XYZ file of C-alpha atoms in Angstrom:
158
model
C -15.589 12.014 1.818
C -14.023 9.537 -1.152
C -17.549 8.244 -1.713
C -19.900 11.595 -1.943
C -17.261 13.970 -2.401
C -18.149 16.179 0.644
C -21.384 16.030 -0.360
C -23.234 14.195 2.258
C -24.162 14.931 5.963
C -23.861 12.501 8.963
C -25.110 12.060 12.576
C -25.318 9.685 14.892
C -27.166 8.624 18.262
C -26.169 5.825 20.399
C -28.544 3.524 20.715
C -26.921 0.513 22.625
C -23.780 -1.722 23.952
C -24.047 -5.383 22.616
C -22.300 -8.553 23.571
C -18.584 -9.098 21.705
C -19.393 -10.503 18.152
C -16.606 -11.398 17.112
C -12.901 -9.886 16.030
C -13.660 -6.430 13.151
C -12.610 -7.785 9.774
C -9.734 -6.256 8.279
C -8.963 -4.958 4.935
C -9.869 -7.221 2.123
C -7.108 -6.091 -0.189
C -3.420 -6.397 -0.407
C -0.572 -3.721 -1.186
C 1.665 -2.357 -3.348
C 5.137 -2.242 -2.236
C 8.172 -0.885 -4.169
C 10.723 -3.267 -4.624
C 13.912 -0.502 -5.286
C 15.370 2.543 -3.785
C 14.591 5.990 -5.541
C 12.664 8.541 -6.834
C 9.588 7.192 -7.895
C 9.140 8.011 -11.747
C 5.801 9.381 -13.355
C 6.093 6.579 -16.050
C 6.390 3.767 -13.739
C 2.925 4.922 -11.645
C 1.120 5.470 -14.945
C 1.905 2.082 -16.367
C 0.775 0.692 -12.755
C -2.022 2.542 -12.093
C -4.604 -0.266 -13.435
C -3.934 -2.477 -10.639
C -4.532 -0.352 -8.014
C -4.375 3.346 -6.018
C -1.082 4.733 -4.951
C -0.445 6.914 -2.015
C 2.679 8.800 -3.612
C 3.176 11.116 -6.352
C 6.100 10.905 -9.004
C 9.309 12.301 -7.558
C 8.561 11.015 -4.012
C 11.972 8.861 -2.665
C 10.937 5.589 -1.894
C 12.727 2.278 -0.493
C 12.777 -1.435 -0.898
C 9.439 -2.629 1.497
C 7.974 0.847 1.473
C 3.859 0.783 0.864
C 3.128 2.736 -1.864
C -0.342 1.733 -3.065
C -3.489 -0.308 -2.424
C -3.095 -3.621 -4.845
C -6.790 -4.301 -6.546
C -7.010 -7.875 -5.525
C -5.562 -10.015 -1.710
C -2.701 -10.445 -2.837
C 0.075 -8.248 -2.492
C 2.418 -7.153 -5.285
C 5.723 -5.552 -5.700
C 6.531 -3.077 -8.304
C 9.507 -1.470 -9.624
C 9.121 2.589 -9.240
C 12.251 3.505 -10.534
C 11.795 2.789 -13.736
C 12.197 5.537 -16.115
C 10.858 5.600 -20.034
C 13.737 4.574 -21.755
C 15.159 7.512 -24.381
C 15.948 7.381 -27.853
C 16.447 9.346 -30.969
C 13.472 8.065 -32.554
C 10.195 10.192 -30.944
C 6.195 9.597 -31.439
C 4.197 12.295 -31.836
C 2.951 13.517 -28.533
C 3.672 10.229 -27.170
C 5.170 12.243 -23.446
C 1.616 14.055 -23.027
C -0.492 10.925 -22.672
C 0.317 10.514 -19.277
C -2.629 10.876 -16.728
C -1.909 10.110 -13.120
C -4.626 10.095 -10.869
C -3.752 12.118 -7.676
C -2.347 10.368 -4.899
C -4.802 9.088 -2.220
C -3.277 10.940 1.606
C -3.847 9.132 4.928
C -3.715 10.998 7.799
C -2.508 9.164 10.705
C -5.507 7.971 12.126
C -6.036 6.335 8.655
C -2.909 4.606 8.030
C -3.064 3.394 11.936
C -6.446 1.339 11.059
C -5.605 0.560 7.264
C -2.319 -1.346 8.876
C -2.070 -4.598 8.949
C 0.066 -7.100 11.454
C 3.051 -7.234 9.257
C 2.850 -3.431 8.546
C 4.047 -0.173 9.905
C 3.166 2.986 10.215
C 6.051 5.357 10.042
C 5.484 9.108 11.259
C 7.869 11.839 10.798
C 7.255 15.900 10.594
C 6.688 15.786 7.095
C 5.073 12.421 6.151
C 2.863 9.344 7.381
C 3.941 6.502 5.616
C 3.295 2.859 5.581
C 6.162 -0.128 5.271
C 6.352 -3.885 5.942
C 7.767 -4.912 8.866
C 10.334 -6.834 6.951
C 11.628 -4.811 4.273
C 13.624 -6.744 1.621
C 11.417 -9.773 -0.501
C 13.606 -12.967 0.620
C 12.887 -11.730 4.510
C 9.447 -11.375 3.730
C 8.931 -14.928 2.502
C 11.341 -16.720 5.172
C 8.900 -15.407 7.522
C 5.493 -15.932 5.562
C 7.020 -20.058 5.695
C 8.069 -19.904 8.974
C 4.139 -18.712 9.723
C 2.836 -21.536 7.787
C 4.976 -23.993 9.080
C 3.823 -22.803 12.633
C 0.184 -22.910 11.578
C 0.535 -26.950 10.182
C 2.250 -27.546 13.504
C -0.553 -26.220 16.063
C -3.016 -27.729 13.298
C -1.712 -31.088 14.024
C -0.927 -30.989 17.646
């Protein structure tokens, strides 16, 4: 859908089973994750929106290890939503209506349970799908990413 914009037809046939070839690659890039508790402001996802896609709109409530967008490179990055343009006496000239926010990209659950990955979450509810990290605040997040490495360079060794 994303890539023709409804425009293309599919089928399928089965053709045959083949021997295990190995574990299905994951995805490639990392995540954004917001980094405070709030309503997520318009000018904070338009300054952001070069490094990646978000899957909120401004004025959605978001928390601290909440997924709120696809990063553009591996690595993962966390953002400050929250912050609000800053208001003064002095104004530019249409300065407010240069804000363009592309619309927010919507998994349905089936999505977010294969975008996932092991330190991720889905989280359903009757109103929303949405995705987290299992550990939510940044200093839990990288005790655990050292305890993983430290792991790894012990099994490496034995």
């Amino acid at each position: 859908m994303t890539a023709t914009a409804g425009q293309a037809v599919m089928s399928h046939r089965f053709d045959h089973y083949e021997p295990f070839k190995g574990p299905i690659p994951g995805r490639s890039q990392g995540v954004i994750i917001s980094m405070g508790q709030g309503r997520a402001e318009a000018y904070a996802i338009d300054a952001l929106q070069l490094t990646g896609t978000f899957f909120i709109d401004p004025g959605v409530q978001t928390y601290e290890g909440m997924i709120v967008g696809q990063h553009c490179t591996s690595d993962d990055l966390e953002v400050n939503l929250q912050k609000a343009k800053r208001l003064t006496n002095i104004r530019a000239a249409a300065s407010d209506d240069k804000l363009k926010i592309a619309p927010a990209q919507k998994m349905s659950l089936e999505e977010a349970l294969e975008y996932v990955q092991s330190d991720e979450y889905v989280e359903v509810t009757p109103q929303n799908v949405r995705l987290r990290k299992k550990y939510l605040t940044s200093l839990e997040r990288r005790r655990m990413r050292s305890a993983m490495m430290k792991q790894q360079q012990a099994e490496e060794e034995a």
